[in-house]
Amino acid sequence: MPVFRSEAVTTADLTGSPVRLEFAQKAFIVHDDRLLLVRKSASDPLHPGRWEVPGGRLEVADDLDLDDHIRREVWEEVGLKVDPGPPFHMWQWFMPGRAPADRPGGRQGGGQGGGQGGSPGPDGGRALVRVVAVARTCRAETTEITMEHQMPDDHLSEPTWVPLGLLTGFDLIPDLRPVMRAFLRLHPAAG
């Protein structure tokens, strides 16, 4: 499985800063030779207007296994039921943490680079967060999208089924670009 190292934070940036490790999954949901993309809303603090795929960070106390985790994330963000496949790519990103009080309902943030922290560290949750993520191709079991289960801090809008051959024309979140290239290598007709 290819591994991508984000250069958003250098080793020098980590010196003296507490770093909290979190795990995330992103769902590359395929249906009828189309991939589901979601657009970050204008209210997103880091990537307004850019595109990504559904997914988010593991809720350690609530997600019993990794398949349930990715199913929950997809259900919350776009209302679909999916059959998760194996991981095809691994990467990481860094982001500032936030205290749990900054989170509506205490739920962990799911978005990539969205600025939300997860479980609090010894500093009260303000540590730098290193998110290690895997991408998984998922088969859509349902295809009617609804965003009614979404949390306000997901900052997602405009879910769109995109033909595989048109994916390179979308302005993706920067850390997702190498992941999309890996996905397209698995779907040569699309690239």
PDB file of C-alpha atoms in Angstrom:
ATOM      1  CA  MET A   1       0.000   0.000   0.000  1.00  0.00           C
ATOM      2  CA  PRO A   2       1.505   3.386  -0.973  1.00  0.00           C
ATOM      3  CA  VAL A   3       2.339   5.765   1.851  1.00  0.00           C
ATOM      4  CA  PHE A   4       2.349   9.539   1.492  1.00  0.00           C
ATOM      5  CA  ARG A   5       4.035  11.870   3.970  1.00  0.00           C
ATOM      6  CA  SER A   6       2.487  15.304   4.244  1.00  0.00           C
ATOM      7  CA  GLU A   7       5.031  18.105   4.482  1.00  0.00           C
ATOM      8  CA  ALA A   8       2.572  20.548   6.054  1.00  0.00           C
ATOM      9  CA  VAL A   9       4.494  20.444   9.355  1.00  0.00           C
ATOM     10  CA  THR A  10       8.258  20.036   9.581  1.00  0.00           C
ATOM     11  CA  THR A  11      10.166  18.230  12.323  1.00  0.00           C
ATOM     12  CA  ALA A  12      11.266  21.632  13.627  1.00  0.00           C
ATOM     13  CA  ASP A  13       7.594  22.569  14.128  1.00  0.00           C
ATOM     14  CA  LEU A  14       7.153  19.547  16.411  1.00  0.00           C
ATOM     15  CA  THR A  15      10.005  20.389  18.793  1.00  0.00           C
ATOM     16  CA  GLY A  16       8.597  21.104  22.215  1.00  0.00           C
ATOM     17  CA  SER A  17       4.986  20.777  21.107  1.00  0.00           C
ATOM     18  CA  PRO A  18       2.835  17.943  22.412  1.00  0.00           C
ATOM     19  CA  VAL A  19       1.541  15.857  19.514  1.00  0.00           C
ATOM     20  CA  ARG A  20      -1.618  13.761  19.754  1.00  0.00           C
ATOM     21  CA  LEU A  21      -2.013  10.844  17.343  1.00  0.00           C
ATOM     22  CA  GLU A  22      -5.409  10.122  15.768  1.00  0.00           C
ATOM     23  CA  PHE A  23      -6.598   7.700  13.105  1.00  0.00           C
ATOM     24  CA  ALA A  24      -8.943   8.481  10.194  1.00  0.00           C
ATOM     25  CA  GLN A  25     -10.463   6.732   7.206  1.00  0.00           C
ATOM     26  CA  LYS A  26     -11.669   8.176   3.918  1.00  0.00           C
ATOM     27  CA  ALA A  27     -14.311   6.418   1.819  1.00  0.00           C
ATOM     28  CA  PHE A  28     -13.878   6.366  -1.958  1.00  0.00           C
ATOM     29  CA  ILE A  29     -17.470   5.360  -2.695  1.00  0.00           C
ATOM     30  CA  VAL A  30     -17.942   4.005  -6.200  1.00  0.00           C
ATOM     31  CA  HIS A  31     -21.280   3.487  -7.978  1.00  0.00           C
ATOM     32  CA  ASP A  32     -21.880   3.087 -11.740  1.00  0.00           C
ATOM     33  CA  ASP A  33     -18.329   4.248 -12.612  1.00  0.00           C
ATOM     34  CA  ARG A  34     -18.775   7.395 -10.524  1.00  0.00           C
ATOM     35  CA  LEU A  35     -17.087   8.517  -7.293  1.00  0.00           C
ATOM     36  CA  LEU A  36     -18.864  10.480  -4.573  1.00  0.00           C
ATOM     37  CA  LEU A  37     -17.190  13.813  -3.800  1.00  0.00           C
ATOM     38  CA  VAL A  38     -18.310  16.366  -1.214  1.00  0.00           C
ATOM     39  CA  ARG A  39     -17.412  20.041  -1.237  1.00  0.00           C
ATOM     40  CA  LYS A  40     -16.135  21.822   1.842  1.00  0.00           C
ATOM     41  CA  SER A  41     -18.599  24.612   2.666  1.00  0.00           C
ATOM     42  CA  ALA A  42     -17.693  28.303   2.745  1.00  0.00           C
ATOM     43  CA  SER A  43     -17.618  28.059   6.562  1.00  0.00           C
ATOM     44  CA  ASP A  44     -14.768  25.498   6.548  1.00  0.00           C
ATOM     45  CA  PRO A  45     -11.820  27.113   8.388  1.00  0.00           C
ATOM     46  CA  LEU A  46      -9.060  25.617   6.216  1.00  0.00           C
ATOM     47  CA  HIS A  47     -10.330  24.452   2.820  1.00  0.00           C
ATOM     48  CA  PRO A  48     -13.514  26.356   1.858  1.00  0.00           C
ATOM     49  CA  GLY A  49     -14.805  25.377  -1.559  1.00  0.00           C
ATOM     50  CA  ARG A  50     -12.396  22.474  -2.062  1.00  0.00           C
ATOM     51  CA  TRP A  51     -13.494  18.904  -2.674  1.00  0.00           C
ATOM     52  CA  GLU A  52     -12.887  15.685  -0.747  1.00  0.00           C
ATOM     53  CA  VAL A  53     -14.456  12.293  -0.061  1.00  0.00           C
ATOM     54  CA  PRO A  54     -16.526  11.358   3.003  1.00  0.00           C
ATOM     55  CA  GLY A  55     -14.765  10.067   6.084  1.00  0.00           C
ATOM     56  CA  GLY A  56     -13.250  11.124   9.345  1.00  0.00           C
ATOM     57  CA  ARG A  57     -11.499  10.289  12.553  1.00  0.00           C
ATOM     58  CA  LEU A  58     -12.027   7.245  14.741  1.00  0.00           C
ATOM     59  CA  GLU A  59     -14.114   7.669  17.883  1.00  0.00           C
ATOM     60  CA  VAL A  60     -12.187   5.325  20.150  1.00  0.00           C
ATOM     61  CA  ALA A  61     -14.982   4.800  22.686  1.00  0.00           C
ATOM     62  CA  ASP A  62     -17.757   4.338  20.109  1.00  0.00           C
ATOM     63  CA  ASP A  63     -16.336   2.676  16.978  1.00  0.00           C
ATOM     64  CA  LEU A  64     -16.112  -1.050  17.691  1.00  0.00           C
ATOM     65  CA  ASP A  65     -14.166  -1.914  14.555  1.00  0.00           C
ATOM     66  CA  LEU A  66     -12.764  -0.170  11.490  1.00  0.00           C
ATOM     67  CA  ASP A  67     -15.580  -1.252   9.172  1.00  0.00           C
ATOM     68  CA  ASP A  68     -18.158   0.177  11.592  1.00  0.00           C
ATOM     69  CA  HIS A  69     -16.100   3.361  11.836  1.00  0.00           C
ATOM     70  CA  ILE A  70     -16.137   4.065   8.099  1.00  0.00           C
ATOM     71  CA  ARG A  71     -19.818   3.072   7.840  1.00  0.00           C
ATOM     72  CA  ARG A  72     -20.660   5.548  10.628  1.00  0.00           C
ATOM     73  CA  GLU A  73     -18.694   8.369   9.016  1.00  0.00           C
ATOM     74  CA  VAL A  74     -20.342   7.854   5.622  1.00  0.00           C
ATOM     75  CA  TRP A  75     -23.807   7.613   7.191  1.00  0.00           C
ATOM     76  CA  GLU A  76     -23.296  10.816   9.211  1.00  0.00           C
ATOM     77  CA  GLU A  77     -21.865  12.828   6.325  1.00  0.00           C
ATOM     78  CA  VAL A  78     -23.926  11.693   3.310  1.00  0.00           C
ATOM     79  CA  GLY A  79     -26.577   9.247   4.580  1.00  0.00           C
ATOM     80  CA  LEU A  80     -25.360   6.263   2.530  1.00  0.00           C
ATOM     81  CA  LYS A  81     -24.868   2.646   3.509  1.00  0.00           C
ATOM     82  CA  VAL A  82     -21.606   1.216   2.168  1.00  0.00           C
ATOM     83  CA  ASP A  83     -19.718  -2.063   1.967  1.00  0.00           C
ATOM     84  CA  PRO A  84     -16.112  -1.146   2.924  1.00  0.00           C
ATOM     85  CA  GLY A  85     -13.272  -2.651   0.919  1.00  0.00           C
ATOM     86  CA  PRO A  86      -9.613  -3.012   1.927  1.00  0.00           C
ATOM     87  CA  PRO A  87      -7.349   0.030   2.322  1.00  0.00           C
ATOM     88  CA  PHE A  88      -5.501   1.109  -0.814  1.00  0.00           C
ATOM     89  CA  HIS A  89      -3.476   4.094   0.463  1.00  0.00           C
ATOM     90  CA  MET A  90      -2.072   5.503   3.706  1.00  0.00           C
ATOM     91  CA  TRP A  91      -1.046   9.094   4.458  1.00  0.00           C
ATOM     92  CA  GLN A  92      -0.913  11.670   7.238  1.00  0.00           C
ATOM     93  CA  TRP A  93      -1.524  15.319   7.971  1.00  0.00           C
ATOM     94  CA  PHE A  94      -1.018  17.654  10.903  1.00  0.00           C
ATOM     95  CA  MET A  95      -3.513  20.095  12.320  1.00  0.00           C
ATOM     96  CA  PRO A  96      -4.040  22.197  15.438  1.00  0.00           C
ATOM     97  CA  GLY A  97      -5.992  20.551  18.224  1.00  0.00           C
ATOM     98  CA  ARG A  98      -8.900  22.101  20.059  1.00  0.00           C
ATOM     99  CA  ALA A  99     -10.298  21.586  23.503  1.00  0.00           C
ATOM    100  CA  PRO A 100     -13.289  19.206  23.679  1.00  0.00           C
ATOM    101  CA  ALA A 101     -15.514  22.165  24.640  1.00  0.00           C
ATOM    102  CA  ASP A 102     -14.886  23.542  21.137  1.00  0.00           C
ATOM    103  CA  ARG A 103     -16.774  20.590  19.649  1.00  0.00           C
ATOM    104  CA  PRO A 104     -20.570  20.594  19.363  1.00  0.00           C
ATOM    105  CA  GLY A 105     -21.951  17.575  21.185  1.00  0.00           C
ATOM    106  CA  GLY A 106     -18.447  16.453  22.133  1.00  0.00           C
ATOM    107  CA  ARG A 107     -18.132  14.526  18.819  1.00  0.00           C
ATOM    108  CA  GLN A 108     -14.694  14.277  17.284  1.00  0.00           C
ATOM    109  CA  GLY A 109     -14.071  16.147  14.057  1.00  0.00           C
ATOM    110  CA  GLY A 110     -13.914  14.020  11.000  1.00  0.00           C
ATOM    111  CA  GLY A 111     -12.678  16.246   8.267  1.00  0.00           C
ATOM    112  CA  GLN A 112      -9.215  16.301   6.865  1.00  0.00           C
ATOM    113  CA  GLY A 113      -7.402  19.382   8.027  1.00  0.00           C
ATOM    114  CA  GLY A 114     -10.642  20.716   9.450  1.00  0.00           C
ATOM    115  CA  GLY A 115      -9.113  22.172  12.594  1.00  0.00           C
ATOM    116  CA  GLN A 116     -10.950  19.981  15.082  1.00  0.00           C
ATOM    117  CA  GLY A 117      -9.216  17.965  17.762  1.00  0.00           C
ATOM    118  CA  GLY A 118     -10.319  14.667  19.158  1.00  0.00           C
ATOM    119  CA  SER A 119      -9.791  13.230  22.606  1.00  0.00           C
ATOM    120  CA  PRO A 120      -8.089  15.704  24.936  1.00  0.00           C
ATOM    121  CA  GLY A 121      -4.440  15.292  25.784  1.00  0.00           C
ATOM    122  CA  PRO A 122      -2.681  16.293  28.999  1.00  0.00           C
ATOM    123  CA  ASP A 123      -2.702  19.910  27.774  1.00  0.00           C
ATOM    124  CA  GLY A 124      -6.522  19.997  27.721  1.00  0.00           C
ATOM    125  CA  GLY A 125      -6.802  19.189  24.037  1.00  0.00           C
ATOM    126  CA  ARG A 126      -4.742  21.976  22.463  1.00  0.00           C
ATOM    127  CA  ALA A 127      -1.842  19.790  21.267  1.00  0.00           C
ATOM    128  CA  LEU A 128      -0.876  19.523  17.656  1.00  0.00           C
ATOM    129  CA  VAL A 129      -2.745  16.587  16.113  1.00  0.00           C
ATOM    130  CA  ARG A 130      -1.041  14.118  13.773  1.00  0.00           C
ATOM    131  CA  VAL A 131      -3.714  12.276  11.827  1.00  0.00           C
ATOM    132  CA  VAL A 132      -2.745   8.984  10.193  1.00  0.00           C
ATOM    133  CA  ALA A 133      -5.307   7.952   7.601  1.00  0.00           C
ATOM    134  CA  VAL A 134      -6.183   5.163   5.219  1.00  0.00           C
ATOM    135  CA  ALA A 135      -8.281   5.380   2.080  1.00  0.00           C
ATOM    136  CA  ARG A 136     -10.696   2.570   1.265  1.00  0.00           C
ATOM    137  CA  THR A 137     -12.746   1.903  -1.826  1.00  0.00           C
ATOM    138  CA  CYS A 138     -16.337   1.312  -0.719  1.00  0.00           C
ATOM    139  CA  ARG A 139     -19.262  -0.075  -2.670  1.00  0.00           C
ATOM    140  CA  ALA A 140     -22.455   1.944  -2.303  1.00  0.00           C
ATOM    141  CA  GLU A 141     -25.324  -0.199  -0.973  1.00  0.00           C
ATOM    142  CA  THR A 142     -27.662   2.811  -1.150  1.00  0.00           C
ATOM    143  CA  THR A 143     -27.302   5.815  -3.445  1.00  0.00           C
ATOM    144  CA  GLU A 144     -29.804   8.416  -2.238  1.00  0.00           C
ATOM    145  CA  ILE A 145     -27.713  11.092  -0.553  1.00  0.00           C
ATOM    146  CA  THR A 146     -28.919  13.011   2.489  1.00  0.00           C
ATOM    147  CA  MET A 147     -26.925  15.350   4.681  1.00  0.00           C
ATOM    148  CA  GLU A 148     -29.466  15.410   7.520  1.00  0.00           C
ATOM    149  CA  HIS A 149     -27.203  13.385   9.876  1.00  0.00           C
ATOM    150  CA  GLN A 150     -24.243  15.710   9.417  1.00  0.00           C
ATOM    151  CA  MET A 151     -22.733  17.708  12.292  1.00  0.00           C
ATOM    152  CA  PRO A 152     -22.332  21.472  11.671  1.00  0.00           C
ATOM    153  CA  ASP A 153     -18.560  21.228  12.105  1.00  0.00           C
ATOM    154  CA  ASP A 154     -18.315  18.723   9.237  1.00  0.00           C
ATOM    155  CA  HIS A 155     -18.464  21.770   6.925  1.00  0.00           C
ATOM    156  CA  LEU A 156     -19.667  19.707   3.949  1.00  0.00           C
ATOM    157  CA  SER A 157     -21.996  20.610   1.117  1.00  0.00           C
ATOM    158  CA  GLU A 158     -22.762  19.740  -2.496  1.00  0.00           C
ATOM    159  CA  PRO A 159     -22.351  15.950  -2.555  1.00  0.00           C
ATOM    160  CA  THR A 160     -21.800  15.002  -6.191  1.00  0.00           C
ATOM    161  CA  TRP A 161     -21.439  11.706  -8.072  1.00  0.00           C
ATOM    162  CA  VAL A 162     -18.529  12.398 -10.445  1.00  0.00           C
ATOM    163  CA  PRO A 163     -17.744  10.222 -13.487  1.00  0.00           C
ATOM    164  CA  LEU A 164     -14.310   8.669 -12.905  1.00  0.00           C
ATOM    165  CA  GLY A 165     -12.901  10.256 -16.060  1.00  0.00           C
ATOM    166  CA  LEU A 166     -13.669  13.776 -14.764  1.00  0.00           C
ATOM    167  CA  LEU A 167     -12.099  13.532 -11.289  1.00  0.00           C
ATOM    168  CA  THR A 168      -8.856  15.309 -12.204  1.00  0.00           C
ATOM    169  CA  GLY A 169     -10.789  18.515 -12.890  1.00  0.00           C
ATOM    170  CA  PHE A 170     -11.834  19.035  -9.259  1.00  0.00           C
ATOM    171  CA  ASP A 171      -9.989  21.308  -6.810  1.00  0.00           C
ATOM    172  CA  LEU A 172      -9.218  18.792  -4.057  1.00  0.00           C
ATOM    173  CA  ILE A 173      -7.920  19.390  -0.552  1.00  0.00           C
ATOM    174  CA  PRO A 174      -4.126  19.349  -1.105  1.00  0.00           C
ATOM    175  CA  ASP A 175      -3.364  16.315   1.091  1.00  0.00           C
ATOM    176  CA  LEU A 176      -6.013  14.315  -0.784  1.00  0.00           C
ATOM    177  CA  ARG A 177      -4.433  14.828  -4.212  1.00  0.00           C
ATOM    178  CA  PRO A 178      -1.863  11.970  -3.975  1.00  0.00           C
ATOM    179  CA  VAL A 179      -4.602   9.731  -2.594  1.00  0.00           C
ATOM    180  CA  MET A 180      -6.784  10.506  -5.610  1.00  0.00           C
ATOM    181  CA  ARG A 181      -3.846   9.676  -7.911  1.00  0.00           C
ATOM    182  CA  ALA A 182      -3.516   6.304  -6.146  1.00  0.00           C
ATOM    183  CA  PHE A 183      -7.264   5.732  -6.573  1.00  0.00           C
ATOM    184  CA  LEU A 184      -7.079   6.559 -10.286  1.00  0.00           C
ATOM    185  CA  ARG A 185      -4.178   4.100 -10.749  1.00  0.00           C
ATOM    186  CA  LEU A 186      -6.550   1.410  -9.478  1.00  0.00           C
ATOM    187  CA  HIS A 187      -9.138   2.542 -12.048  1.00  0.00           C
ATOM    188  CA  PRO A 188      -7.042   2.968 -15.239  1.00  0.00           C
ATOM    189  CA  ALA A 189     -10.068   3.652 -17.440  1.00  0.00           C
ATOM    190  CA  ALA A 190     -10.702   6.748 -15.357  1.00  0.00           C
ATOM    191  CA  GLY A 191      -7.244   8.289 -15.702  1.00  0.00           C
TER     192      GLY A 191
END
